[in-house]
Amino acid sequence: MTGFYTLLYKELLRFWKVAFQTVLAPVLSSLLYLMIFSHVLAERAQVYADVSYAAFLIPGLVMMAILQNAFANSSSSLIQSKITGNLVFILLTPLSYLEIFLAYVVASMLRGLVVGLGVYLVAAWFYPVSPQLSGWVIVFALLGSAILGVMGLIAGIVSDKFDQLAGFQNFIILPLTFLSGVFYSIHSLPSTWQFLSHLNPFFYMVDGFRYGFFGFSDFSPYISLLIILACLVVISGWALWMLRSGYKIRH
Amino acid sequence: MTPAIEVQQLSKRYGALTALDDIDLKIEQGEFFALLGSNGAGKTTLISILAGLIKPTSGTARVMGYDVQSQYQQTRQRLGVVPQELVYDPFFNVREMLVMQSGYFGIKHNDVWIDEILFRLDLANKAHVNLRALSGGMKRRVLIAQALVHKPPVIILDEPTAGVDVDLRQSLWQFVQQLNQDGHTVVLTTHYLEEAEALCRRVAMLKQGRVVVLDSIENLVRTIRDYTLLLRLSTNILPDGLQSWTVKHDPVGELYRISIKEYTEIETILSLLREAGIQIIDLQLRQPDLEDVFVKTMEMDQAVAL
Ligand SMILES: Nc1ncnc2c1ncn2[C@@H]1O[C@H](COP(=O)(O)OP(=O)(O)OP(=O)(O)O)[C@@H](O)[C@H]1O
Ligand SMILES: [Mg+2]
């Protein structure tokens, strides 16, 4: 276990040493979203009765920050180590592929959760909103950050260059988070888009997370939970298989 | 005793290129062994397979009796590898790197040994300097230190002295020799053959992915009986009489290298030069050494070498 804890510690230190970029910057940009959207859309986008648009937006923004930062952490750490070549320091050790997997994913989860908490604290200072059902909030935050941490791991393994990783970020992660109902309720969408939203796993993460805040949501939180659990299992299996076979890492 | 390293019918192909071609090699525990060969001969490929960084196309490799693929945790615990590439992690300082590297190997409190390594590699005053701020030679020392944190019984150094200054080179070899005397098996690659000759007892020479020579240095040098007469002359037109010797002209320093078998030949050569009115500016006689073996091996037709 010492090996796992050490790698986890190293991964945490890696983002904590540059917390200005890895924590403060994303908190700030979420805050800008909140300022702009809540002003522009305040009158036009009443989503649920009794819930102001700003209050509706905050859980979405928190979850978006969790997801994007969890992804950013494992993917950028891996690609940097691959490109600079220092991944060899880990590859030369007896660390098992499971330990490597867990260390990268747990570190990503913590980065996502720290940023998410930061966004929440700052946003709630402007627009007080507190979770009704904290259990759901915690479960969805953990699962969402885990899935994106694993996705980041896969993206980091598959990419050989920074621009390939940027491709993942711009063509997969960004559209999926923006179209997951962070800024709106999917009930306000035309039916085709509603249907497409249901194919987006990020939708269930955001929706379930929001359920924890308000006690109601677009979709049943139990089904959302099952769907994202299934996603986590499938994607983890895939990542573990890659690590185990040495895909792209041990030629 | 189980061999420290045992490689059987090992091959590695990259598409059409065969980097290692059916290699068999056994290195016993406690040996100080050199792996030699020109650029691209396959040395790093062999080391990478032993370290589990790449997978062989076919064949098996064992470290201390364990298979490098199916028992990778056992082999990596017993192996310390200094990679050829100068890699480092710009996020950390020297001590942090060594503490973390120890942790990866499951070692929690390693400060005494880390201090000793830092001292031996003359890094003690750099312990708290970020890796980014170190010179190339110092980064190389950190790589060496990292390979030793877990006191591996088998140490493989892939060109450890490239870019390292004379002082450190000497203290590094002293340190490695000490480790070897303490029972560690040491395998090194180097392009400085005099290093290999001074330190190692046995060598393997690789050529295009094959082991073409495998013997003790003593035996190898004994097979070469030619001395080399090194001459610097006042002219570059040689008398015809010298044609019965193999004469090589080395444009660096305007040297002529003449292979001779007997000391008496020197006299004949000198008198030929004197008759032609050529002055000798500098003269040296060189005993055969590992470099001669190496050059001869590499010049040989592959078919002959096998
Ligand atoms: N990833 C790779 N893909 C394709 N070919 C490779 C790869 N790695 C090494 N090779 C080839 O394998 C051969 C052996 O390379 P290797 O690095 O083992 O040589 P070496 O003996 O260590 O040389 P040097 O003294 O320059 O370090 C070379 O022809 C090299 O081009
Ligand atoms: Mg090499």
Coordinates of C-alpha atoms and ligand atoms in Angstrom, one line a residue:
Chain A
M1 CA 0.0 0.0 0.0
T2 CA 2.9 2.3 0.6
G3 CA 3.4 2.4 -3.2
F4 CA -0.2 3.5 -3.8
Y5 CA -0.1 6.2 -1.1
T6 CA 3.2 7.6 -2.4
L7 CA 1.9 7.9 -6.0
L8 CA -1.4 9.4 -4.7
Y9 CA 0.6 11.9 -2.6
K10 CA 2.8 12.8 -5.6
E11 CA -0.3 13.3 -7.8
L12 CA -1.9 15.5 -5.1
L13 CA 1.3 17.5 -4.6
R14 CA 1.6 18.0 -8.3
F15 CA -1.7 20.0 -8.6
W16 CA -1.4 21.5 -5.1
K17 CA 2.0 23.1 -5.9
V18 CA 0.3 25.0 -8.7
A19 CA -3.0 25.5 -7.0
F20 CA -3.3 29.0 -8.5
Q21 CA -3.9 27.5 -11.9
T22 CA -5.4 24.2 -10.9
V23 CA -7.9 25.4 -8.2
L24 CA -8.2 29.1 -8.2
A25 CA -8.5 29.7 -11.9
P26 CA -11.4 27.2 -12.4
V27 CA -13.2 28.6 -9.4
L28 CA -12.9 32.1 -10.9
S29 CA -14.1 31.1 -14.3
S30 CA -17.2 29.3 -12.8
L31 CA -17.9 32.5 -10.9
L32 CA -17.8 34.4 -14.2
Y33 CA -20.4 32.0 -15.7
L34 CA -22.6 32.5 -12.6
M35 CA -22.4 36.3 -12.9
I36 CA -23.0 36.5 -16.6
F37 CA -25.7 33.8 -16.9
S38 CA -27.6 34.6 -13.8
H39 CA -27.9 38.3 -14.9
V40 CA -28.7 37.6 -18.6
L41 CA -31.1 34.7 -18.0
A42 CA -32.6 35.6 -14.7
E43 CA -36.0 36.6 -16.0
R44 CA -36.3 34.3 -19.0
A45 CA -35.2 31.0 -17.5
Q46 CA -37.3 30.2 -14.5
V47 CA -36.8 26.5 -14.4
Y48 CA -38.6 25.2 -11.3
A49 CA -41.2 27.1 -9.4
D50 CA -39.7 28.5 -6.1
V51 CA -36.2 28.1 -7.4
S52 CA -34.4 31.2 -8.8
Y53 CA -32.3 30.7 -11.9
A54 CA -29.1 31.5 -10.0
A55 CA -30.0 28.9 -7.4
F56 CA -30.7 26.4 -10.2
L57 CA -27.5 27.2 -11.9
I58 CA -25.2 26.8 -8.9
P59 CA -25.3 23.0 -8.5
G60 CA -24.8 22.7 -12.3
L61 CA -21.8 24.9 -12.2
V62 CA -20.4 23.1 -9.2
M63 CA -20.8 19.7 -11.0
M64 CA -19.3 21.1 -14.2
A65 CA -16.3 22.2 -12.3
I66 CA -15.9 18.9 -10.6
L67 CA -16.1 17.0 -13.8
Q68 CA -13.8 19.2 -15.9
N69 CA -11.2 19.4 -13.2
A70 CA -11.2 15.7 -12.5
F71 CA -10.7 15.0 -16.2
A72 CA -8.0 17.7 -16.4
N73 CA -6.0 16.3 -13.5
S74 CA -5.3 12.7 -14.6
S75 CA -5.1 13.5 -18.3
S76 CA -2.6 16.4 -18.0
S77 CA -0.5 14.6 -15.4
L78 CA -0.2 11.5 -17.6
I79 CA 0.5 13.3 -20.8
Q80 CA 3.1 15.5 -19.2
S81 CA 4.8 12.4 -17.8
K82 CA 4.7 10.7 -21.1
I83 CA 6.0 13.6 -23.1
T84 CA 8.8 14.5 -20.6
G85 CA 9.6 10.9 -20.3
N86 CA 9.4 10.8 -16.5
L87 CA 6.6 8.2 -16.5
V88 CA 9.5 5.8 -16.6
F89 CA 10.0 6.5 -12.9
I90 CA 6.7 4.9 -12.2
L91 CA 7.0 2.2 -14.9
L92 CA 10.3 1.0 -13.3
T93 CA 8.7 0.3 -10.0
P94 CA 6.8 -2.7 -8.7
L95 CA 3.6 -0.6 -8.5
S96 CA 0.7 -2.8 -9.9
Y97 CA -1.6 -1.5 -12.6
L98 CA -4.4 -1.4 -10.0
E99 CA -2.4 0.9 -7.7
I100 CA -1.5 3.2 -10.6
F101 CA -5.1 3.3 -11.6
L102 CA -6.4 4.1 -8.1
A103 CA -3.8 6.7 -7.4
Y104 CA -4.5 8.7 -10.6
V105 CA -8.2 8.4 -10.2
V106 CA -8.4 9.3 -6.5
A107 CA -6.1 12.3 -7.0
S108 CA -8.4 13.5 -9.8
M109 CA -11.4 13.0 -7.7
L110 CA -9.9 15.1 -4.9
R111 CA -8.9 17.9 -7.4
G112 CA -12.4 17.9 -8.8
L113 CA -14.0 17.9 -5.4
V114 CA -11.7 20.7 -4.0
V115 CA -12.5 22.9 -7.0
G116 CA -16.2 22.0 -6.8
L117 CA -16.3 22.9 -3.1
G118 CA -14.5 26.2 -3.9
V119 CA -17.1 27.1 -6.6
Y120 CA -19.9 26.2 -4.2
L121 CA -18.5 28.3 -1.3
V122 CA -18.0 31.3 -3.4
A123 CA -21.2 31.0 -5.3
A124 CA -23.3 30.4 -2.2
W125 CA -21.8 33.6 -0.7
F126 CA -23.5 35.5 -3.5
Y127 CA -26.7 33.4 -3.8
P128 CA -27.3 31.4 -0.7
V129 CA -28.3 27.9 -1.6
S130 CA -27.8 24.8 0.5
P131 CA -28.4 21.1 -0.3
Q132 CA -31.6 19.5 1.0
L133 CA -30.3 16.0 0.7
S134 CA -26.5 16.0 1.2
G135 CA -26.2 12.3 0.8
W136 CA -27.2 12.4 -2.9
V137 CA -24.9 15.4 -3.4
I138 CA -21.9 13.5 -2.0
V139 CA -22.7 10.3 -3.9
F140 CA -23.1 12.0 -7.3
A141 CA -20.0 14.2 -6.7
L142 CA -17.9 11.2 -5.9
L143 CA -19.2 9.1 -8.8
G144 CA -19.0 12.0 -11.3
S145 CA -15.4 12.9 -10.4
A146 CA -14.4 9.2 -10.5
I147 CA -15.8 8.7 -14.0
L148 CA -14.1 11.8 -15.3
G149 CA -10.9 10.9 -13.5
V150 CA -10.9 7.6 -15.3
M151 CA -11.8 9.2 -18.6
G152 CA -8.8 11.5 -18.1
L153 CA -6.6 8.5 -17.5
I154 CA -7.7 6.9 -20.7
A155 CA -7.3 10.2 -22.7
G156 CA -3.8 10.6 -21.2
I157 CA -2.9 7.0 -22.2
V158 CA -4.3 7.2 -25.7
S159 CA -2.9 10.7 -26.6
D160 CA 0.7 11.1 -27.8
K161 CA 0.6 14.8 -28.0
F162 CA -0.9 17.8 -26.2
D163 CA -3.1 18.6 -29.2
Q164 CA -4.6 15.2 -29.2
L165 CA -5.5 15.7 -25.6
A166 CA -6.9 19.1 -26.4
G167 CA -9.1 17.3 -29.0
F168 CA -10.5 15.1 -26.3
Q169 CA -11.2 18.1 -24.1
N170 CA -12.7 20.3 -26.9
F171 CA -14.7 17.7 -28.8
I172 CA -15.9 15.3 -26.1
I173 CA -15.7 16.7 -22.5
L174 CA -16.7 20.3 -23.3
P175 CA -19.7 19.6 -25.4
L176 CA -20.9 16.8 -23.1
T177 CA -20.7 19.1 -20.1
F178 CA -22.3 22.1 -21.8
L179 CA -25.1 19.9 -23.1
S180 CA -25.8 18.1 -19.9
G181 CA -28.3 20.6 -18.5
V182 CA -25.9 22.7 -16.5
F183 CA -27.4 25.9 -17.7
Y184 CA -31.0 24.8 -18.4
S185 CA -33.6 22.1 -17.7
I186 CA -33.8 19.7 -20.5
H187 CA -37.6 20.0 -20.3
S188 CA -37.2 23.4 -21.9
L189 CA -35.7 21.7 -25.0
P190 CA -37.4 20.4 -28.2
S191 CA -38.1 16.7 -28.0
T192 CA -35.2 15.6 -30.3
W193 CA -32.7 17.4 -28.0
Q194 CA -34.4 16.0 -24.9
F195 CA -33.9 12.5 -26.4
L196 CA -30.2 13.2 -27.2
S197 CA -29.6 14.6 -23.8
H198 CA -30.7 11.3 -22.4
L199 CA -27.8 9.6 -24.2
N200 CA -25.4 11.9 -22.5
P201 CA -24.1 10.3 -19.3
F202 CA -23.1 13.7 -18.0
F203 CA -26.7 14.7 -17.9
Y204 CA -27.4 12.1 -15.2
M205 CA -24.5 13.3 -13.1
V206 CA -25.7 16.9 -13.2
D207 CA -29.3 16.0 -12.8
G208 CA -28.7 13.6 -9.8
F209 CA -26.4 16.1 -8.2
R210 CA -29.1 18.8 -8.5
Y211 CA -31.6 16.4 -7.0
G212 CA -29.5 16.5 -3.9
F213 CA -29.9 20.3 -3.7
F214 CA -33.6 20.7 -4.4
G215 CA -35.2 17.3 -3.8
F216 CA -36.6 17.2 -7.4
S217 CA -35.0 16.9 -10.8
D218 CA -35.7 16.1 -14.4
F219 CA -35.1 12.4 -14.0
S220 CA -35.4 9.8 -11.2
P221 CA -32.2 10.0 -9.1
Y222 CA -32.2 6.2 -8.6
I223 CA -32.1 5.6 -12.3
S224 CA -29.4 8.2 -12.8
L225 CA -27.4 6.6 -10.1
L226 CA -27.7 3.2 -11.8
I227 CA -26.7 4.6 -15.1
I228 CA -23.6 6.4 -13.9
L229 CA -22.6 3.4 -11.8
A230 CA -22.7 1.3 -14.9
C231 CA -20.7 3.9 -16.8
L232 CA -18.1 3.9 -14.0
V233 CA -17.8 0.1 -14.1
V234 CA -17.5 -0.1 -17.9
I235 CA -15.0 2.7 -18.3
S236 CA -12.9 1.5 -15.3
G237 CA -12.7 -1.9 -16.9
W238 CA -11.5 -0.4 -20.1
A239 CA -8.9 1.7 -18.3
L240 CA -7.6 -1.2 -16.2
W241 CA -7.4 -3.4 -19.3
M242 CA -5.3 -0.7 -21.0
L243 CA -3.0 -0.3 -18.0
R244 CA -2.7 -4.0 -17.6
S245 CA -1.7 -4.7 -21.2
G246 CA 0.7 -1.8 -21.2
Y247 CA -1.2 -0.2 -24.1
K248 CA 0.9 2.8 -25.5
I249 CA 2.9 2.8 -22.3
R250 CA 5.0 -0.3 -22.4
H251 CA 5.4 -0.9 -26.2
Chain B
M1 CA 23.2 -20.0 -7.7
T2 CA 20.4 -18.4 -9.7
P3 CA 21.9 -16.1 -12.4
A4 CA 21.3 -12.4 -11.8
I5 CA 20.1 -12.1 -15.4
E6 CA 19.2 -14.8 -17.8
V7 CA 17.9 -14.2 -21.3
Q8 CA 16.8 -16.9 -23.7
Q9 CA 16.1 -16.6 -27.4
L10 CA 15.1 -13.0 -26.9
S11 CA 13.9 -11.1 -29.9
K12 CA 12.4 -7.7 -30.4
R13 CA 11.1 -6.4 -33.7
Y14 CA 9.8 -3.0 -34.6
G15 CA 8.0 -3.7 -37.9
A16 CA 10.7 -4.7 -40.3
L17 CA 13.5 -3.7 -38.0
T18 CA 15.0 -6.3 -35.8
A19 CA 16.3 -4.6 -32.7
L20 CA 17.2 -7.8 -30.9
D21 CA 17.7 -11.0 -32.8
D22 CA 17.5 -14.2 -30.8
I23 CA 19.7 -13.3 -27.9
D24 CA 21.0 -15.7 -25.2
L25 CA 22.9 -14.2 -22.3
K26 CA 23.6 -15.2 -18.7
I27 CA 25.1 -12.9 -16.1
E28 CA 25.9 -14.4 -12.7
Q29 CA 25.3 -12.7 -9.4
G30 CA 28.2 -10.5 -8.3
E31 CA 29.5 -9.9 -11.8
F32 CA 30.6 -6.5 -13.1
F33 CA 29.5 -6.8 -16.7
A34 CA 29.7 -4.5 -19.7
L35 CA 27.3 -4.4 -22.6
L36 CA 29.0 -2.9 -25.6
G37 CA 28.0 -2.0 -29.1
S38 CA 27.7 0.8 -31.6
N39 CA 24.7 3.2 -31.6
G40 CA 21.5 1.2 -32.4
A41 CA 23.1 -2.2 -31.6
G42 CA 20.2 -3.0 -29.2
K43 CA 21.7 -2.4 -25.7
T44 CA 18.9 -0.1 -24.5
T45 CA 16.3 -2.4 -26.0
L46 CA 17.7 -5.3 -24.0
I47 CA 17.8 -3.2 -20.8
S48 CA 14.2 -2.0 -21.4
I49 CA 13.0 -5.5 -21.7
L50 CA 14.6 -6.5 -18.5
A51 CA 13.1 -3.4 -16.8
G52 CA 9.6 -4.2 -18.2
L53 CA 9.5 -1.0 -20.2
I54 CA 9.0 -2.8 -23.4
K55 CA 7.7 -6.3 -24.3
P56 CA 9.8 -8.8 -26.2
T57 CA 8.4 -10.1 -29.4
S58 CA 9.5 -13.6 -28.4
G59 CA 11.8 -15.3 -25.8
T60 CA 12.1 -15.0 -22.1
A61 CA 14.1 -12.8 -19.7
R62 CA 14.6 -13.4 -16.0
V63 CA 16.1 -11.3 -13.2
M64 CA 17.2 -13.2 -10.1
G65 CA 15.2 -16.1 -11.3
Y66 CA 11.9 -14.3 -11.8
D67 CA 10.3 -13.7 -15.1
V68 CA 10.2 -10.1 -16.1
Q69 CA 6.7 -10.3 -17.5
S70 CA 4.7 -12.7 -15.3
Q71 CA 6.6 -11.8 -12.1
Y72 CA 7.2 -8.2 -12.7
Q73 CA 6.8 -7.1 -9.1
Q74 CA 9.5 -9.4 -8.0
T75 CA 11.9 -8.5 -10.8
R76 CA 11.4 -4.7 -10.5
Q77 CA 11.9 -4.9 -6.7
R78 CA 15.3 -6.4 -7.5
L79 CA 16.4 -4.2 -10.3
G80 CA 17.7 -0.7 -10.4
V81 CA 17.9 0.9 -13.8
V82 CA 19.5 4.2 -14.8
P83 CA 17.9 5.1 -18.0
Q84 CA 19.9 6.5 -20.9
E85 CA 17.6 9.4 -21.5
L86 CA 18.0 12.4 -19.2
V87 CA 14.5 12.5 -17.8
Y88 CA 13.3 14.4 -14.7
D89 CA 10.2 15.6 -13.0
P90 CA 10.2 19.5 -13.0
F91 CA 7.7 19.6 -10.1
F92 CA 10.0 18.3 -7.4
N93 CA 13.4 18.8 -5.7
V94 CA 16.1 16.1 -5.4
R95 CA 15.1 14.9 -2.0
E96 CA 11.4 14.8 -2.8
M97 CA 12.2 12.7 -5.8
L98 CA 14.2 10.2 -3.8
V99 CA 11.7 9.9 -1.0
M100 CA 8.9 9.3 -3.5
Q101 CA 10.9 6.8 -5.5
S102 CA 11.5 4.9 -2.2
G103 CA 7.8 5.0 -1.5
Y104 CA 7.0 3.4 -4.9
F105 CA 9.2 0.5 -3.9
G106 CA 7.3 0.3 -0.6
I107 CA 10.0 1.8 1.6
K108 CA 8.8 4.3 4.1
H109 CA 11.7 5.6 6.1
N110 CA 14.7 5.7 3.9
D111 CA 16.5 8.8 5.0
V112 CA 19.7 7.3 6.2
W113 CA 20.3 5.5 2.9
I114 CA 19.1 8.6 0.9
D115 CA 21.6 10.7 2.7
E116 CA 24.4 8.2 2.0
I117 CA 23.5 8.2 -1.7
L118 CA 23.3 12.0 -1.9
F119 CA 26.7 12.1 -0.2
R120 CA 28.3 9.5 -2.5
L121 CA 27.0 11.2 -5.6
D122 CA 28.0 14.6 -4.4
L123 CA 24.4 15.8 -4.4
A124 CA 24.1 16.6 -0.7
N125 CA 24.2 20.4 -1.2
K126 CA 21.6 20.1 -4.0
A127 CA 19.1 18.1 -2.0
H128 CA 16.6 20.9 -1.9
V129 CA 17.1 22.2 -5.4
N130 CA 14.4 21.7 -8.0
L131 CA 15.3 19.3 -10.7
R132 CA 14.7 21.9 -13.3
A133 CA 17.5 24.0 -11.9
L134 CA 20.2 21.3 -12.1
S135 CA 22.8 21.0 -14.8
G136 CA 22.7 18.0 -17.1
G137 CA 25.4 16.1 -15.3
M138 CA 23.7 16.6 -12.0
K139 CA 20.4 15.4 -13.4
R140 CA 22.2 12.3 -14.4
R141 CA 23.4 11.8 -10.9
V142 CA 19.9 12.1 -9.6
L143 CA 18.9 9.4 -12.1
I144 CA 21.6 7.2 -10.6
A145 CA 20.5 8.0 -7.1
Q146 CA 16.9 7.1 -8.0
A147 CA 17.9 3.7 -9.3
L148 CA 19.6 2.9 -6.0
V149 CA 17.0 4.0 -3.4
H150 CA 15.7 0.4 -2.9
K151 CA 19.2 -1.2 -2.7
P152 CA 18.6 -3.4 -5.7
P153 CA 20.7 -6.6 -6.0
V154 CA 21.0 -6.0 -9.7
I155 CA 22.0 -2.6 -11.0
I156 CA 21.9 -1.6 -14.7
L157 CA 23.4 1.6 -15.8
D158 CA 22.7 2.7 -19.4
E159 CA 25.5 5.1 -20.2
P160 CA 25.8 6.6 -16.8
T161 CA 28.8 8.7 -17.5
A162 CA 27.6 10.5 -20.6
G163 CA 27.9 14.2 -19.8
V164 CA 29.4 13.6 -16.4
D165 CA 32.5 15.5 -15.4
V166 CA 35.8 13.7 -14.6
D167 CA 35.6 14.1 -10.8
L168 CA 32.2 12.6 -10.6
R169 CA 33.0 9.9 -13.1
Q170 CA 35.8 8.7 -10.7
S171 CA 33.7 8.9 -7.6
L172 CA 30.8 7.3 -9.3
W173 CA 32.9 4.4 -10.3
Q174 CA 34.3 4.1 -6.9
F175 CA 30.8 4.0 -5.5
V176 CA 29.6 1.5 -8.0
Q177 CA 32.7 -0.7 -7.4
Q178 CA 31.9 -0.5 -3.7
L179 CA 28.3 -1.7 -4.4
N180 CA 29.7 -4.5 -6.5
Q181 CA 32.1 -5.6 -3.7
D182 CA 29.1 -5.6 -1.4
G183 CA 27.5 -8.2 -3.6
H184 CA 25.4 -6.2 -6.1
T185 CA 25.5 -7.3 -9.7
V186 CA 26.4 -4.4 -12.0
V187 CA 25.7 -4.2 -15.7
L188 CA 26.7 -1.1 -17.6
T189 CA 26.7 0.2 -21.1
T190 CA 29.2 2.8 -22.2
H191 CA 30.9 4.0 -25.3
Y192 CA 34.1 4.8 -23.3
L193 CA 35.8 1.4 -23.7
E194 CA 38.6 2.2 -21.2
E195 CA 35.9 2.5 -18.5
A196 CA 34.6 -1.0 -19.3
E197 CA 38.2 -2.3 -19.4
A198 CA 39.1 -0.8 -16.1
L199 CA 36.0 -2.0 -14.3
C200 CA 34.4 -5.0 -15.8
R201 CA 35.6 -8.6 -16.0
R202 CA 33.2 -9.8 -18.7
V203 CA 31.7 -8.1 -21.7
A204 CA 29.1 -8.8 -24.4
M205 CA 29.3 -7.0 -27.7
L206 CA 26.1 -6.5 -29.5
K207 CA 26.0 -5.9 -33.2
Q208 CA 22.7 -5.4 -35.1
G209 CA 20.8 -7.0 -32.3
R210 CA 23.0 -10.1 -31.9
V211 CA 25.6 -11.0 -29.3
V212 CA 28.8 -11.3 -31.4
V213 CA 31.3 -11.5 -28.6
L214 CA 30.8 -12.8 -25.0
D215 CA 34.0 -13.4 -23.0
S216 CA 36.2 -12.0 -20.3
I217 CA 38.2 -8.9 -21.3
E218 CA 41.4 -10.7 -20.5
N219 CA 40.7 -13.5 -23.0
L220 CA 39.5 -11.1 -25.6
V221 CA 42.6 -8.9 -25.4
R222 CA 44.8 -11.9 -25.5
T223 CA 43.4 -12.9 -28.9
I224 CA 44.7 -9.7 -30.3
R225 CA 48.5 -9.8 -30.6
D226 CA 49.0 -6.6 -32.6
Y227 CA 50.6 -3.7 -31.0
T228 CA 50.0 -0.3 -32.5
L229 CA 52.7 2.1 -33.3
L230 CA 51.5 5.7 -33.3
L231 CA 53.5 8.2 -35.3
R232 CA 53.3 11.9 -36.0
L233 CA 55.5 12.8 -38.9
S234 CA 56.9 15.9 -40.6
T235 CA 55.2 15.0 -43.9
N236 CA 52.2 13.2 -45.2
I237 CA 53.9 11.3 -48.0
L238 CA 55.0 7.9 -46.8
P239 CA 57.9 5.9 -48.2
D240 CA 56.9 3.0 -50.4
G241 CA 58.6 0.5 -48.1
L242 CA 55.8 0.9 -45.5
Q243 CA 53.3 -0.7 -47.8
S244 CA 53.9 -4.1 -46.3
W245 CA 52.2 -2.9 -43.0
T246 CA 48.6 -1.9 -42.4
V247 CA 48.8 1.9 -42.0
K248 CA 45.9 3.9 -40.9
H249 CA 45.8 7.6 -41.2
D250 CA 43.9 9.4 -38.4
P251 CA 43.2 13.0 -39.6
V252 CA 42.7 14.1 -36.0
G253 CA 46.1 15.1 -34.8
E254 CA 47.6 13.8 -38.1
L255 CA 48.4 10.4 -36.6
Y256 CA 49.6 7.3 -38.4
R257 CA 48.6 4.0 -36.8
I258 CA 50.7 1.1 -37.8
S259 CA 49.9 -2.4 -36.7
I260 CA 52.9 -4.5 -35.8
K261 CA 53.4 -8.0 -34.3
E262 CA 57.0 -7.8 -33.1
Y263 CA 59.1 -5.1 -31.5
T264 CA 61.8 -5.7 -34.1
E265 CA 59.5 -4.3 -36.8
I266 CA 59.8 -0.9 -35.1
E267 CA 63.4 -0.6 -36.0
T268 CA 62.7 -1.5 -39.7
I269 CA 60.0 1.2 -39.9
L270 CA 62.2 3.8 -38.2
S271 CA 65.0 3.2 -40.6
L272 CA 62.7 3.3 -43.6
L273 CA 61.5 6.7 -42.4
R274 CA 65.0 7.9 -41.8
E275 CA 66.1 6.9 -45.3
A276 CA 63.3 8.9 -46.8
G277 CA 64.3 11.9 -44.7
I278 CA 61.1 12.0 -42.7
Q279 CA 61.3 13.4 -39.2
I280 CA 59.4 11.9 -36.4
I281 CA 57.6 14.4 -34.3
D282 CA 56.0 12.0 -31.9
L283 CA 56.1 8.3 -31.3
Q284 CA 54.0 6.0 -29.1
L285 CA 53.6 2.3 -28.8
R286 CA 50.3 1.0 -27.7
Q287 CA 49.4 -2.4 -26.1
P288 CA 46.3 -4.1 -27.5
D289 CA 43.2 -3.2 -25.5
L290 CA 39.5 -3.6 -25.5
E291 CA 39.1 -0.9 -28.1
D292 CA 41.1 -3.0 -30.6
V293 CA 38.8 -6.0 -29.9
F294 CA 35.8 -3.8 -30.4
V295 CA 37.0 -2.2 -33.6
K296 CA 38.0 -5.6 -35.0
T297 CA 34.7 -7.1 -34.0
M298 CA 32.7 -4.3 -35.6
E299 CA 34.7 -4.4 -38.7
M300 CA 34.3 -8.1 -39.1
D301 CA 31.9 -9.4 -41.6
Q302 CA 28.8 -10.5 -39.7
A303 CA 29.1 -14.0 -41.1
V304 CA 32.6 -14.3 -39.8
A305 CA 31.7 -13.0 -36.4
L306 CA 29.1 -15.6 -35.9
Ligands
LIG1 N1 10.3 2.6 -30.3 C1 11.0 2.2 -31.3 N2 10.5 2.1 -32.5 C2 11.2 1.7 -33.6 N3 12.5 1.4 -33.5 C3 13.1 1.5 -32.4 C4 12.4 1.9 -31.2 N4 13.3 1.9 -30.2 C5 14.5 1.5 -30.7 N5 14.4 1.2 -32.0 C6 15.5 0.8 -32.9 O1 16.0 -0.4 -32.3 C7 17.4 -0.4 -32.6 C8 18.2 -0.6 -31.3 O2 18.1 0.5 -30.5 P1 18.7 0.7 -29.0 O3 18.2 1.9 -28.5 O4 18.5 -0.6 -28.3 O5 20.2 0.9 -29.4 P2 21.5 1.1 -28.4 O6 22.4 0.0 -28.6 O7 21.0 1.4 -27.1 O8 22.1 2.4 -29.0 P3 22.8 3.7 -28.4 O9 24.3 3.3 -28.2 O10 22.7 4.7 -29.4 O11 22.1 4.0 -27.1 C9 17.8 0.9 -33.3 O12 17.9 0.6 -34.7 C10 16.6 1.7 -33.0 O13 16.4 2.6 -34.1
MG2 MG 21.1 3.0 -25.8

